[in-house]
């Protein structure tokens, strides 16, 4: 398992950028796989706590059932359009892919409030524009490979 803390240890500046993008908005989007293999997109909240990336699922939610059946996921930060007058002002967007593992039931007073999942991180990507706003910059981190940067015009 690769925890979020391993990304932070390997590439602290990159990890901080990813966290800023994820923490900029409360709601994110997660992709899971339905029983028939088709993708499912759902809204979700995610947290970086004690070196772990975690996210929850409400009781009986389809995304939780998806993750129990097939733990592969892709998590996407909220995104916004680049400013019309200065595209270099766009902060970019971040994505994390991996496998989700059940961590614990979130207990409520009368019935479970949901489930908490912990991420095994397989890939972290930031897509943004260069300083001039003239090229797309894709930074990606993989365990064992580290950080790579590609600039596309």
XYZ file of C-alpha atoms in Angstrom:
153
model
C 0.000 0.000 0.000
C 1.160 3.480 -0.868
C -0.216 6.068 1.540
C -0.442 9.789 0.883
C 2.505 10.315 3.251
C 4.748 8.511 0.750
C 3.840 11.074 -1.924
C 4.600 13.853 0.569
C 7.984 12.328 1.462
C 8.917 11.688 -2.164
C 7.829 15.057 -3.627
C 6.836 17.555 -0.914
C 6.281 20.560 -3.230
C 4.222 18.533 -5.688
C 2.161 16.994 -2.857
C 1.506 20.464 -1.410
C 0.279 21.654 -4.826
C -2.065 18.654 -5.082
C -3.439 19.337 -1.593
C -4.037 23.016 -2.393
C -6.047 22.020 -5.458
C -8.068 19.401 -3.564
C -8.590 21.610 -0.498
C -9.711 24.631 -2.559
C -13.256 23.218 -2.770
C -15.231 20.912 -0.499
C -16.712 18.713 -3.224
C -14.743 16.436 -5.533
C -15.711 13.813 -8.111
C -14.921 10.105 -7.859
C -15.115 7.485 -10.603
C -15.838 3.896 -9.589
C -16.756 0.809 -11.588
C -20.301 -0.562 -11.712
C -20.950 -4.313 -11.539
C -21.113 -4.450 -15.356
C -17.747 -2.649 -15.649
C -19.205 0.689 -16.753
C -17.874 3.814 -15.026
C -19.889 5.630 -12.373
C -19.184 9.266 -11.461
C -20.274 10.485 -8.020
C -19.787 13.569 -5.900
C -17.668 13.024 -2.796
C -15.698 14.727 -0.064
C -12.125 13.635 0.649
C -9.636 14.423 3.393
C -5.900 14.262 3.858
C -5.455 13.237 7.509
C -2.425 11.827 9.317
C -0.654 10.921 6.082
C -3.690 9.187 4.580
C -6.157 10.121 1.862
C -9.620 9.065 3.003
C -13.165 9.440 1.722
C -16.539 8.206 2.794
C -19.693 6.673 1.443
C -23.190 7.006 2.854
C -24.980 3.837 3.986
C -26.127 1.667 1.068
C -24.638 4.068 -1.523
C -23.766 2.623 -4.912
C -20.222 4.043 -4.843
C -19.521 2.158 -1.590
C -20.862 -1.057 -3.117
C -18.733 -0.413 -6.202
C -15.599 0.005 -4.082
C -16.247 -3.159 -2.074
C -16.637 -5.129 -5.320
C -13.790 -3.471 -7.260
C -11.592 -1.057 -5.298
C -10.246 0.875 -8.293
C -11.092 4.574 -8.254
C -10.140 7.912 -9.789
C -10.623 11.039 -7.688
C -10.741 14.475 -9.307
C -10.446 17.867 -7.640
C -12.961 20.550 -8.441
C -11.901 22.643 -11.395
C -12.604 26.055 -12.789
C -12.018 27.732 -16.109
C -8.870 29.792 -16.647
C -9.549 33.532 -16.307
C -10.472 34.982 -19.716
C -8.042 37.871 -19.371
C -5.107 35.847 -18.000
C -5.058 32.097 -18.629
C -1.817 31.807 -16.652
C -3.900 32.535 -13.541
C -5.570 29.119 -13.723
C -4.438 27.030 -10.733
C -5.045 23.757 -12.585
C -6.659 20.515 -11.470
C -5.490 17.410 -9.653
C -6.325 13.720 -9.984
C -5.489 10.737 -7.803
C -6.041 7.135 -8.873
C -5.599 3.933 -6.952
C -7.479 1.388 -4.892
C -9.814 2.121 -2.001
C -9.744 -0.084 1.079
C -12.457 -0.184 3.695
C -11.117 1.449 6.845
C -14.083 1.562 9.226
C -17.824 1.934 9.639
C -18.918 5.421 10.612
C -21.392 4.800 13.400
C -24.355 7.008 14.081
C -26.777 6.884 16.974
C -29.476 4.685 15.348
C -27.807 3.269 12.240
C -24.413 3.506 10.521
C -23.638 6.918 9.083
C -21.561 5.331 6.351
C -18.189 3.844 5.574
C -14.693 5.268 5.493
C -12.232 4.205 2.787
C -8.461 4.663 2.703
C -6.585 5.188 -0.566
C -3.740 3.071 -1.878
C -2.230 5.675 -4.216
C -1.147 4.452 -7.671
C -0.979 7.758 -9.543
C -1.148 11.491 -8.821
C -1.508 14.029 -11.637
C -1.644 17.822 -11.812
C -2.681 19.478 -15.049
C -2.081 23.225 -15.317
C -0.713 25.877 -17.649
C 2.847 27.125 -17.756
C 3.713 30.544 -16.314
C 3.027 32.265 -19.635
C -0.274 30.445 -20.087
C 0.833 29.165 -23.500
C 1.334 25.443 -22.856
C -0.336 22.666 -20.925
C 1.854 21.202 -18.184
C 1.157 17.687 -16.898
C 3.025 16.538 -13.807
C 2.528 12.920 -12.778
C 3.842 10.870 -9.886
C 3.888 7.079 -9.658
C 5.356 4.945 -6.849
C 8.783 3.684 -7.811
C 8.991 6.020 -10.816
C 8.665 9.360 -9.097
C 7.682 12.676 -10.650
C 7.636 13.455 -14.376
C 6.743 16.680 -16.123
C 5.526 17.022 -19.702
C 4.814 20.327 -21.414
C 2.518 20.383 -24.458
C 1.973 23.343 -26.759
